[in-house]
PDB file of C-alpha atoms in Angstrom:
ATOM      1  CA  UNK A   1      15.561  10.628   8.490  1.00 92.00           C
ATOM      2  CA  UNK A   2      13.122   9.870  11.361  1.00 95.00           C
ATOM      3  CA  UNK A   3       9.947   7.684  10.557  1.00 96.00           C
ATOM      4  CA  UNK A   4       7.460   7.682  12.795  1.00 95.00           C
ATOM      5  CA  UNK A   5       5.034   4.220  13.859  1.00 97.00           C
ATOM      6  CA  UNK A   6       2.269   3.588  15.731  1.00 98.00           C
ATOM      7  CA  UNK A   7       2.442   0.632  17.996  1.00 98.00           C
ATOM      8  CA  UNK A   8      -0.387  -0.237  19.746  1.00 98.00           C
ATOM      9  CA  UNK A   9      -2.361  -3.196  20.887  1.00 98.00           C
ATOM     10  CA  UNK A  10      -0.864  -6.076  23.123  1.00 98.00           C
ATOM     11  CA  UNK A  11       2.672  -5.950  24.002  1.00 96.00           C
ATOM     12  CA  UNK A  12       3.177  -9.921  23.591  1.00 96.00           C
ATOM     13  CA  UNK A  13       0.592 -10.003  20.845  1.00 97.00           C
ATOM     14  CA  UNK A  14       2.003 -11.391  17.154  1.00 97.00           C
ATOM     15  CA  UNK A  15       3.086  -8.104  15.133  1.00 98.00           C
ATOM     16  CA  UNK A  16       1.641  -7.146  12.019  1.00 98.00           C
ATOM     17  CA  UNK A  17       3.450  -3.987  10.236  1.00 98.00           C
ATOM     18  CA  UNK A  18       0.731  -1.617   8.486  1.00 99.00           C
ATOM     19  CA  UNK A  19       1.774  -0.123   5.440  1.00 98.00           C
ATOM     20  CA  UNK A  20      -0.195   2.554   4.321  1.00 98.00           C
ATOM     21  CA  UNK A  21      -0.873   3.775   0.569  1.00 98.00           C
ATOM     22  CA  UNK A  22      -1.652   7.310  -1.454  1.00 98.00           C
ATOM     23  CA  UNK A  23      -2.668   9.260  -0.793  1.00 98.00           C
ATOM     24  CA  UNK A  24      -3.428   7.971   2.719  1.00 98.00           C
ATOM     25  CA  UNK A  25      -1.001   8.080   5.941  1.00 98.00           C
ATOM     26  CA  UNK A  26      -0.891   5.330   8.740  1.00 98.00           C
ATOM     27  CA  UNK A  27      -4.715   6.808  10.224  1.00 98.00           C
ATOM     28  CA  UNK A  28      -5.645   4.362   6.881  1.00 98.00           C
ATOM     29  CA  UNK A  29      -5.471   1.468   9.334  1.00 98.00           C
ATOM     30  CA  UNK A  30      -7.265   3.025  12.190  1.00 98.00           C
ATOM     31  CA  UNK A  31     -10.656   0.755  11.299  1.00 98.00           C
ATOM     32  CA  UNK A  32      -8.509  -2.047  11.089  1.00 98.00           C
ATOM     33  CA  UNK A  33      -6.023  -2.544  14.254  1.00 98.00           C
ATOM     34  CA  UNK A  34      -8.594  -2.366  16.853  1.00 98.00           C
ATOM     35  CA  UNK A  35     -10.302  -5.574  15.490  1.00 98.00           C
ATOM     36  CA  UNK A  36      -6.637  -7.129  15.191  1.00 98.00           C
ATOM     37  CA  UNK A  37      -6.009  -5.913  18.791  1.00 98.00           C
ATOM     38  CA  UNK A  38      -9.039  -7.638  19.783  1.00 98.00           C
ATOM     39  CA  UNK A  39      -7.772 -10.825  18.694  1.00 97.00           C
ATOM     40  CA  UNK A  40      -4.789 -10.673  20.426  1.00 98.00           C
ATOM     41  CA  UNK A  41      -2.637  -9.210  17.805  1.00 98.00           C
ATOM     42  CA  UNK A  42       0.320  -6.435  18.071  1.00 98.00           C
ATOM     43  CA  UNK A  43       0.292  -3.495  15.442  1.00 98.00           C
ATOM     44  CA  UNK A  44       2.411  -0.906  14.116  1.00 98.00           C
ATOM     45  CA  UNK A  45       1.298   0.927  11.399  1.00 98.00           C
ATOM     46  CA  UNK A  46       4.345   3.133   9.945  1.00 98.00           C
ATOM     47  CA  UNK A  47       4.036   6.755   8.523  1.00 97.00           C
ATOM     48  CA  UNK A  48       6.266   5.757   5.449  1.00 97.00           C
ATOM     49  CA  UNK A  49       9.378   8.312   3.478  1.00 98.00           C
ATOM     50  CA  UNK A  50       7.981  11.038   1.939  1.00 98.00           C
ATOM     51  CA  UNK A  51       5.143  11.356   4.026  1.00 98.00           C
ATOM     52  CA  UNK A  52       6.549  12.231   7.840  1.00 93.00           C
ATOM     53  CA  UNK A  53       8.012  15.467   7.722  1.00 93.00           C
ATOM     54  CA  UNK A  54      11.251  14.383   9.354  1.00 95.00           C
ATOM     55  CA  UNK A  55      11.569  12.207   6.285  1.00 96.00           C
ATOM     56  CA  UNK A  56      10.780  13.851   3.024  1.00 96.00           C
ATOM     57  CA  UNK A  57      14.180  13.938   0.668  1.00 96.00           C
ATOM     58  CA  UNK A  58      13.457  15.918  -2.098  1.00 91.00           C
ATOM     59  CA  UNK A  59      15.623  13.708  -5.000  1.00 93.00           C
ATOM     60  CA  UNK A  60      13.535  11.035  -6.850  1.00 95.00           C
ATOM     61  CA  UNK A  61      15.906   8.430  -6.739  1.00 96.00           C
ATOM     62  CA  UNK A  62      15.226   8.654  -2.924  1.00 97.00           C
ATOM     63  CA  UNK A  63      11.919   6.411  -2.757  1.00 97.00           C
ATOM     64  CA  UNK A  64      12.608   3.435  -4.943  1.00 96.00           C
ATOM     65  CA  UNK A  65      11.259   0.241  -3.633  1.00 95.00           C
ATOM     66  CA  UNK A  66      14.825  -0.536  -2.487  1.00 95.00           C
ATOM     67  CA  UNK A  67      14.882   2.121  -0.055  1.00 96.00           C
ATOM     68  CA  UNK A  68      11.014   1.903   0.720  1.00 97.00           C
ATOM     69  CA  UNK A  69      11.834  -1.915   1.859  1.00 97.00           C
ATOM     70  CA  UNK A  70      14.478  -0.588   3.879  1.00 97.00           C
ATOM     71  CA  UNK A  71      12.317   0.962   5.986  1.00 98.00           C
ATOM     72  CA  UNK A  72      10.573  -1.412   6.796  1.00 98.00           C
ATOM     73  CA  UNK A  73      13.051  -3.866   7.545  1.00 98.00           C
ATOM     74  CA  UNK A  74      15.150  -0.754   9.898  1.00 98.00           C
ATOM     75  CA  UNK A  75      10.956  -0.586  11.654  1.00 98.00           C
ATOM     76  CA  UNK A  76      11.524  -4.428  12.370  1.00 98.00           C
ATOM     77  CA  UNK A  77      15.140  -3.682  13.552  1.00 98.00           C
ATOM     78  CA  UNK A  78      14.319  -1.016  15.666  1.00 97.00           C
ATOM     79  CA  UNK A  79      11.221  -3.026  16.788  1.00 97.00           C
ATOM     80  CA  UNK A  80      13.839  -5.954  17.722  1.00 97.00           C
ATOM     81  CA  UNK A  81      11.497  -8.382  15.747  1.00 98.00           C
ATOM     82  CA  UNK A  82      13.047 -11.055  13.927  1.00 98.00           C
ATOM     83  CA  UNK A  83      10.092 -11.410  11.620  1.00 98.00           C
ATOM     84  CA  UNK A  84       6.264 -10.142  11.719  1.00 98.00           C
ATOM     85  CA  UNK A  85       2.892 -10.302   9.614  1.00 98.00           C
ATOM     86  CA  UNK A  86       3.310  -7.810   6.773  1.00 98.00           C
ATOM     87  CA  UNK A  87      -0.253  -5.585   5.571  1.00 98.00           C
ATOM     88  CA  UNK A  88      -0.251  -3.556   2.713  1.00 98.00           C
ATOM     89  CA  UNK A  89      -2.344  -1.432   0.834  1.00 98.00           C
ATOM     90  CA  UNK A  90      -2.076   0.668  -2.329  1.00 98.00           C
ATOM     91  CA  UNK A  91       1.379   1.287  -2.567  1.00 98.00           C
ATOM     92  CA  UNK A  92       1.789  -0.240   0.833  1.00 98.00           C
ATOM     93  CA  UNK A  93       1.316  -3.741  -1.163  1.00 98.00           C
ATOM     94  CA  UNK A  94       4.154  -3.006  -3.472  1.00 97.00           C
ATOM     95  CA  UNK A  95       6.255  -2.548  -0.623  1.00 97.00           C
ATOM     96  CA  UNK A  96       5.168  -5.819   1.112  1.00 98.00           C
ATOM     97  CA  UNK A  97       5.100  -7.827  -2.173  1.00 98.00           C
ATOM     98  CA  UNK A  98       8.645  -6.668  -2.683  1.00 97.00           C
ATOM     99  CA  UNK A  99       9.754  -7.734   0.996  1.00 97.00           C
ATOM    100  CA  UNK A 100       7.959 -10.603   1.203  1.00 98.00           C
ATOM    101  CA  UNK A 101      10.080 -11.147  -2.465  1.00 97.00           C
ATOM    102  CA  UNK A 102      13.352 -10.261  -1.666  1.00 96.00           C
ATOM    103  CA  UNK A 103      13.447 -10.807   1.925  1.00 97.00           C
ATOM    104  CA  UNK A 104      11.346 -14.163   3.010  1.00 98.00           C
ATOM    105  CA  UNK A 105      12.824 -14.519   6.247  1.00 98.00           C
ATOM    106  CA  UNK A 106      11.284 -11.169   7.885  1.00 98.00           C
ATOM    107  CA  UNK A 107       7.690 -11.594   6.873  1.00 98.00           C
ATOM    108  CA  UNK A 108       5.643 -14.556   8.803  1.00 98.00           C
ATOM    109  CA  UNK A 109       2.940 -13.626   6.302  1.00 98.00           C
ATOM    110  CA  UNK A 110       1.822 -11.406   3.886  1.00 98.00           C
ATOM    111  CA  UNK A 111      -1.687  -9.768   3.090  1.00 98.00           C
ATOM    112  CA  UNK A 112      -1.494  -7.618  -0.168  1.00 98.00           C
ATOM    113  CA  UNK A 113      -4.517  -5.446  -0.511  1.00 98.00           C
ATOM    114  CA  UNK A 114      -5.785  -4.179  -4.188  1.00 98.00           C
ATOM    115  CA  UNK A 115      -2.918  -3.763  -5.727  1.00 98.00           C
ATOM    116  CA  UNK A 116      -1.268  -7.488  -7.130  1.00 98.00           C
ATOM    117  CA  UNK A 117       1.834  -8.525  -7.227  1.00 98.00           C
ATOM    118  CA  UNK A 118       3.897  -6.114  -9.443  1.00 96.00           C
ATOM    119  CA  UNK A 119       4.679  -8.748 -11.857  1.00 96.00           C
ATOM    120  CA  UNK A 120       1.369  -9.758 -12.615  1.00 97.00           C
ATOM    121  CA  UNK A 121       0.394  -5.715 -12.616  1.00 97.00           C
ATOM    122  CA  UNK A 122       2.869  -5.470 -15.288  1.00 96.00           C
ATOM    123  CA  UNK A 123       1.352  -8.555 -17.471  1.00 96.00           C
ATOM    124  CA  UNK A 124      -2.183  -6.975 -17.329  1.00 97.00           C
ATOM    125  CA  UNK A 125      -0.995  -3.796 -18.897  1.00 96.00           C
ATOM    126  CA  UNK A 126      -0.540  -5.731 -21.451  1.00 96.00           C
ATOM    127  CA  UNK A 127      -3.634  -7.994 -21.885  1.00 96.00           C
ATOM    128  CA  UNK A 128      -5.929  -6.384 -19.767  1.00 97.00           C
ATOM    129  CA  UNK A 129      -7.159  -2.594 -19.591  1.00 97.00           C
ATOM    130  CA  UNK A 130      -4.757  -1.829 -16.840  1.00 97.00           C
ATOM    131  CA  UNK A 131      -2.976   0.456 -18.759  1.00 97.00           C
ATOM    132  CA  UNK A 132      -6.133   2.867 -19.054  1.00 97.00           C
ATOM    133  CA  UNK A 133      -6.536   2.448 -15.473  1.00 97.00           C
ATOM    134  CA  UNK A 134      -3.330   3.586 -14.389  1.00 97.00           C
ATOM    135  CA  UNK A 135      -3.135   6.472 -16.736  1.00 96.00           C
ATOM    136  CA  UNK A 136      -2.392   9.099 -13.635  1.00 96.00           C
ATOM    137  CA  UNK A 137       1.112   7.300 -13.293  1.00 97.00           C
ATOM    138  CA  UNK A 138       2.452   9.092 -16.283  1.00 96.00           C
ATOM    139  CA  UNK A 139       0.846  12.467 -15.192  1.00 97.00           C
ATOM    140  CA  UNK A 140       2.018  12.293 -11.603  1.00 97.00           C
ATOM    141  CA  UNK A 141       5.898  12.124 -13.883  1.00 97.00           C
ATOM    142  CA  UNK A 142       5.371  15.605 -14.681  1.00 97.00           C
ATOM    143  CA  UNK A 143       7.211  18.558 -12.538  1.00 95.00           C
ATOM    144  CA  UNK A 144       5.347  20.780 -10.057  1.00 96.00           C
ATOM    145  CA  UNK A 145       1.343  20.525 -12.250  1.00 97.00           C
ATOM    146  CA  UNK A 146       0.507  16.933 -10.044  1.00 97.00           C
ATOM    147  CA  UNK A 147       1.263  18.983  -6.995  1.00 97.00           C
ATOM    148  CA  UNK A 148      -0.385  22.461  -7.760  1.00 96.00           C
ATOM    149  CA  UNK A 149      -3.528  20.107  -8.532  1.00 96.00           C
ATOM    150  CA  UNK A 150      -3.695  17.744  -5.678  1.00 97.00           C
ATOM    151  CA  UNK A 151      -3.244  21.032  -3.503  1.00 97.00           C
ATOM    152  CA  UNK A 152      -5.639  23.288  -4.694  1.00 95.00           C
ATOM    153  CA  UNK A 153      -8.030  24.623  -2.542  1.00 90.00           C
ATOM    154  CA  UNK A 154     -10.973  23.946  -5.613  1.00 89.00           C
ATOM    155  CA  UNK A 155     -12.724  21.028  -6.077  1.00 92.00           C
ATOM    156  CA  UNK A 156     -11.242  19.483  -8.080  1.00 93.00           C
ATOM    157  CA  UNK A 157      -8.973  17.201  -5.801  1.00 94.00           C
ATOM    158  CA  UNK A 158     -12.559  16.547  -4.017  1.00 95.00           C
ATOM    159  CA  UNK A 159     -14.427  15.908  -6.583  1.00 95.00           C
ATOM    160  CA  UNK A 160     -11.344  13.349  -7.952  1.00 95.00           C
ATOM    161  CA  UNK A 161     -10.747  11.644  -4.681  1.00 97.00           C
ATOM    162  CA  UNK A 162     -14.838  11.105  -4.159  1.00 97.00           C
ATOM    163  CA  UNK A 163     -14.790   9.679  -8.176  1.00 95.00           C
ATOM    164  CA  UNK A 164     -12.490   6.945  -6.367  1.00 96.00           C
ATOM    165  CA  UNK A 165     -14.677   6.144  -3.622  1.00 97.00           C
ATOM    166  CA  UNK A 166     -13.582   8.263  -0.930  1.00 98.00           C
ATOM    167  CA  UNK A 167     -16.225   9.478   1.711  1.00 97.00           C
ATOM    168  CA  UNK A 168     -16.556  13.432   2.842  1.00 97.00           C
ATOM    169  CA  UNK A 169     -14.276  12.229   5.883  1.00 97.00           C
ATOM    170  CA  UNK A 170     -11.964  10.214   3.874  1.00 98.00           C
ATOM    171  CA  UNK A 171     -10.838  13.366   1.904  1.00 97.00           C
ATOM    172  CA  UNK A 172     -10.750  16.118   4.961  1.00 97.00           C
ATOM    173  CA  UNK A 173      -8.539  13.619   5.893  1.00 98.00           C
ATOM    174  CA  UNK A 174      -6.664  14.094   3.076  1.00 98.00           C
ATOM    175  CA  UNK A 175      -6.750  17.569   2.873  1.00 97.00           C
ATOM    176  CA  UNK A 176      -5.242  17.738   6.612  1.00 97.00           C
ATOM    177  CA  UNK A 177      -2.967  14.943   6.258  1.00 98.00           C
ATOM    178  CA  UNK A 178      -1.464  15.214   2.867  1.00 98.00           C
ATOM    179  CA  UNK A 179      -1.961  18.731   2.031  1.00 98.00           C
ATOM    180  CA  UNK A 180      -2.195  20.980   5.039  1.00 97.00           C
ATOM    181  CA  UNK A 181       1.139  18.946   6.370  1.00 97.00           C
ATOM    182  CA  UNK A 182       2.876  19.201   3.381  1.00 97.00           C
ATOM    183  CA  UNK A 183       3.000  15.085   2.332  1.00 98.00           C
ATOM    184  CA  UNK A 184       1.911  15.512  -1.324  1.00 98.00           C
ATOM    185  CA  UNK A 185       5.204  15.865  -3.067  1.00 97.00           C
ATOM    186  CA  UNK A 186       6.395  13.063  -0.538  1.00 98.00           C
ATOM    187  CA  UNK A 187       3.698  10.758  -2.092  1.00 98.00           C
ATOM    188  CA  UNK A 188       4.190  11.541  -5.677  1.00 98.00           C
ATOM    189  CA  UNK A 189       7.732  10.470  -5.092  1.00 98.00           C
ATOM    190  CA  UNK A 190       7.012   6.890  -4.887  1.00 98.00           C
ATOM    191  CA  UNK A 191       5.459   7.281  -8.342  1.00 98.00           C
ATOM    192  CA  UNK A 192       8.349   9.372  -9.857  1.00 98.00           C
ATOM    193  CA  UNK A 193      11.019   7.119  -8.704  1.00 97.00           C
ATOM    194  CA  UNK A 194       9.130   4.203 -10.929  1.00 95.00           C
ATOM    195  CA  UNK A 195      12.042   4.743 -13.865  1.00 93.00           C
ATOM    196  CA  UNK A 196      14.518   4.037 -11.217  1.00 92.00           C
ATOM    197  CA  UNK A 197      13.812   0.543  -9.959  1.00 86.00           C
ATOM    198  CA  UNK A 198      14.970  -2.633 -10.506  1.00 82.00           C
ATOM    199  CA  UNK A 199      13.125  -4.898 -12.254  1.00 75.00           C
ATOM    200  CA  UNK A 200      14.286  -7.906 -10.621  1.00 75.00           C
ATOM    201  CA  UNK A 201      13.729  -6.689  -7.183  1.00 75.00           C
ATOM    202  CA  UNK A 202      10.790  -5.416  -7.449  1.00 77.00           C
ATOM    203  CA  UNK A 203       9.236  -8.458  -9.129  1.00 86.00           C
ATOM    204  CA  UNK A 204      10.640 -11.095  -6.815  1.00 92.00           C
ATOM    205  CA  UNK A 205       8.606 -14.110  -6.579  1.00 96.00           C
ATOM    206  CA  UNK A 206       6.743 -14.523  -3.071  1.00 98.00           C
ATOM    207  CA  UNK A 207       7.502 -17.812  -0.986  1.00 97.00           C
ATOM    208  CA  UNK A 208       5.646 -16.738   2.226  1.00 98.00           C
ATOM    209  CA  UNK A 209       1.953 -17.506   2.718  1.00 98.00           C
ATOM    210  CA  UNK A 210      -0.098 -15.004   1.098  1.00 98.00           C
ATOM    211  CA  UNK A 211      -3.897 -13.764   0.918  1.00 98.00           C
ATOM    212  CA  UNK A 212      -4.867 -11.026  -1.624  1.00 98.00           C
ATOM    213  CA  UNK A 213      -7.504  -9.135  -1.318  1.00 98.00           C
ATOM    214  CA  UNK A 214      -9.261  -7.028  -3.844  1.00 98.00           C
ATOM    215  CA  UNK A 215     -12.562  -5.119  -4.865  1.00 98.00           C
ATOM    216  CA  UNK A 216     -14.432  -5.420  -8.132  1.00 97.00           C
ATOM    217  CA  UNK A 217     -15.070  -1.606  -7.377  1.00 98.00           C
ATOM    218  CA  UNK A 218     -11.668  -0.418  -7.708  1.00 98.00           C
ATOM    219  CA  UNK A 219     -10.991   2.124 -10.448  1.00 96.00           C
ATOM    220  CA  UNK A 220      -7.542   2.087 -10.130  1.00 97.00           C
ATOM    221  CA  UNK A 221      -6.997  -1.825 -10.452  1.00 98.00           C
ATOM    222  CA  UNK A 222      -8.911  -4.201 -12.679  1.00 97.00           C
ATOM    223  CA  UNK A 223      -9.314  -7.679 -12.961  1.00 97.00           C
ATOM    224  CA  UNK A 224      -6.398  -8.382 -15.077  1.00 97.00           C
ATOM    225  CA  UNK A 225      -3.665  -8.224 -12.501  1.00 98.00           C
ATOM    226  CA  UNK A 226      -6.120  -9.438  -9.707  1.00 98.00           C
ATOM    227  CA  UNK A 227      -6.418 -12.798 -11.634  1.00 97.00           C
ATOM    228  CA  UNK A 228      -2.620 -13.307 -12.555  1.00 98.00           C
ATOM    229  CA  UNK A 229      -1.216 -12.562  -8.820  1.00 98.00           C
ATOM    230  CA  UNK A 230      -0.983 -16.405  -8.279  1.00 98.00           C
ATOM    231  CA  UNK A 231       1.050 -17.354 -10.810  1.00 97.00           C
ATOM    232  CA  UNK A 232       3.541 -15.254  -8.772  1.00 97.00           C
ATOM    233  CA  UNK A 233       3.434 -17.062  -5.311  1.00 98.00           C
ATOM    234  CA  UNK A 234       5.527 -20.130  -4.805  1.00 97.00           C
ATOM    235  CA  UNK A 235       3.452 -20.443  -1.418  1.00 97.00           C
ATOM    236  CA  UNK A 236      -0.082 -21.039  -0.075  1.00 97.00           C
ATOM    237  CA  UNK A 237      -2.203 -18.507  -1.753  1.00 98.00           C
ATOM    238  CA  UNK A 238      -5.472 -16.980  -1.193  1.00 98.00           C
ATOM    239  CA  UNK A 239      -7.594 -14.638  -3.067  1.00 98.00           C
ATOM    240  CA  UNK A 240     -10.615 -12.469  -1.727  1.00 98.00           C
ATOM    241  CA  UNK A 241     -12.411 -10.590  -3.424  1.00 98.00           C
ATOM    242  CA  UNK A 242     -14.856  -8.065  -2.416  1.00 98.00           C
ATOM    243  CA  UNK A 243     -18.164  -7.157  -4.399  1.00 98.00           C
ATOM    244  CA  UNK A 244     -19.267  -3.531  -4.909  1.00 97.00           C
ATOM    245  CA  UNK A 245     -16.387  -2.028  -2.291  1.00 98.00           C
ATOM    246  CA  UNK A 246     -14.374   0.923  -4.120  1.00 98.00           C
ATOM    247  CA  UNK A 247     -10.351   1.303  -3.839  1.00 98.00           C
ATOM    248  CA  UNK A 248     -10.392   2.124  -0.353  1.00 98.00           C
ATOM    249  CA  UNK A 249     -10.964  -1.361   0.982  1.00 98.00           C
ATOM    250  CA  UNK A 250      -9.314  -0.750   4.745  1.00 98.00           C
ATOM    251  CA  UNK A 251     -11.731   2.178   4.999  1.00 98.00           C
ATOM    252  CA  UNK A 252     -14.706   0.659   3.603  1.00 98.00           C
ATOM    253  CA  UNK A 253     -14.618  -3.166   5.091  1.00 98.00           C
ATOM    254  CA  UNK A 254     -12.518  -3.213   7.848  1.00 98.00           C
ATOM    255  CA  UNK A 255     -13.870  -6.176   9.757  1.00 98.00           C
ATOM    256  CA  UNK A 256     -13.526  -8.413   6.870  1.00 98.00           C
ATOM    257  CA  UNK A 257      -9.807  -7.067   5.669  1.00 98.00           C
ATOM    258  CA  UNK A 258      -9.410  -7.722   9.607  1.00 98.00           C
ATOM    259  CA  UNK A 259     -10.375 -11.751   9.699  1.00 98.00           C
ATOM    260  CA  UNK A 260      -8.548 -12.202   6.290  1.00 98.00           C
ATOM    261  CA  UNK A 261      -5.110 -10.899   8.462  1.00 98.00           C
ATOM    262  CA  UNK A 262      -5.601 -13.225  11.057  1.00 98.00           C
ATOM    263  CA  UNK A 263      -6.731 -16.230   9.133  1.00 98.00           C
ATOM    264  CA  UNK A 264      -3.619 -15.825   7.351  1.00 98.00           C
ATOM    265  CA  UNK A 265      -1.413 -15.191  10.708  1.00 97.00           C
ATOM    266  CA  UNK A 266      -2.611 -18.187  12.252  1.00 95.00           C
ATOM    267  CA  UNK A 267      -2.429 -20.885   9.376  1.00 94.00           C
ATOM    268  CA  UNK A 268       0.779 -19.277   8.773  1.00 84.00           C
ATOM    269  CA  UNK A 269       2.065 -20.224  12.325  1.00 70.00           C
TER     270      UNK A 269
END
């Protein structure tokens, strides 16, 4: 497989790896790395398995976290970086809280954004409404329906992907991204190779400093798992939380998801 990764910003600047989320590719960060170029900082935001088209296996067992962390650590490789600052969002997070987890030594920091550490996701189904919330995981489990859906030229995918905050732009973005390039069954991969992880290594505790950041808006992600992320990090620990912003938190307040990164790259130093 060939991933592809956009590296931009100053050569000799600290690196921060952008992980994207669903059903977004690395254009998510796009708001975002200018404002960490501008303070000095080196980005590469990486067009993650399933989603390049030079990297879509078709088998489920495929995109478990296992192999999703290998990516990333083969982008560092390749990079020849030792280490860098680690940014994720949506299912970018999971990645990065299951790096950051299993291997400490690569990640200088980590920023998680809206979705918590998987552990403490896990809890809240249990005492929180999470498990309501997250109802589309089972239905993205079913064969061929998720993708005939989040394809269709109706409204339907529209009208669901503006019901969770995204903008008129956000979704043609989608619709050229994801659909028009053929990244949808990619995406759902990630979901359908849930039965297949490990529970241990995708629940590692976190011993690298960490800020999370998450919006009260978010229908995907409540409160529950928001609240419990800290019982999680062995590390210093910050938690931001933004008022009225939707799931979509990269898109919608990029200059402060932007000073959170590098507050946490520099006390991290």
């Amino acid at each position: 497989m060939e991933l592809r990764a956009v590296d931009a910003g100053p050569a000799d600047g600290d690196p921060v790896v952008l992980l994207h989320g669903f059903p977004q590719r690395a254009s998510s960060w796009d708001r975002v790395a200018p404002l960490l170029h501008a303070d000095g900082m080196r980005t590469i935001a990486l067009d993650q398995r399933g989603y390049c088209a030079s990297a879509r296996p078709r088998g489920r067992r495929a995109y478990r976290i296992s192999e999703l962390i290998g990516d990333v650590i083969a982008l560092l490789d390749t990079a020849g970086l030792a280490d860098a600052h680690v940014v994720g969002h949506d299912w970018g997070a999971a990645v990065a809280w299951g790096l950051a987890g299993n291997h400490p030594e690569r990640v200088r920091s980590l920023t998680a954004v809206s979705v918590p550490h998987p552990a403490a996701f896990l809890k809240a189904m249990v005492v929180s409404d999470q498990l309501l919330r997250s109802w589309y995981i089972g239905f993205f489990q079913l064969p061929l329906l998720p993708e005939l859906i989040l394809t269709s030229a109706g409204p339907i995918p529209a009208r669901a992907l503006a019901g969770m905050g995204m903008t008129r732009e956000m979704i043609e973005r989608y619709r050229a991204e994801m659909v028009t390039d053929g990244a949808v069954r990619g995406g759902l991969g990630w979901y359908r190779a849930l039965p297949f992880a490990s529970p241990r290594g995708a629940t590692a505790r976190v011993r690298v400093p960490t800020t999370f950041v998450w919006s009260d808006n978010d229908a995907a992600l409540g409160r529950g798992g928001a609240e419990l992320t800290e019982r999680y990090v062995d590390a210093d620990y910050r938690f931001l939380e933004l008022s009225g912003v939707s799931h979509w938190i990269p898109d919608e307040r990029p200059t402060e998801l932007a000073e959170a990164i590098v507050a946490r790259a520099r006390d991290a130093v």
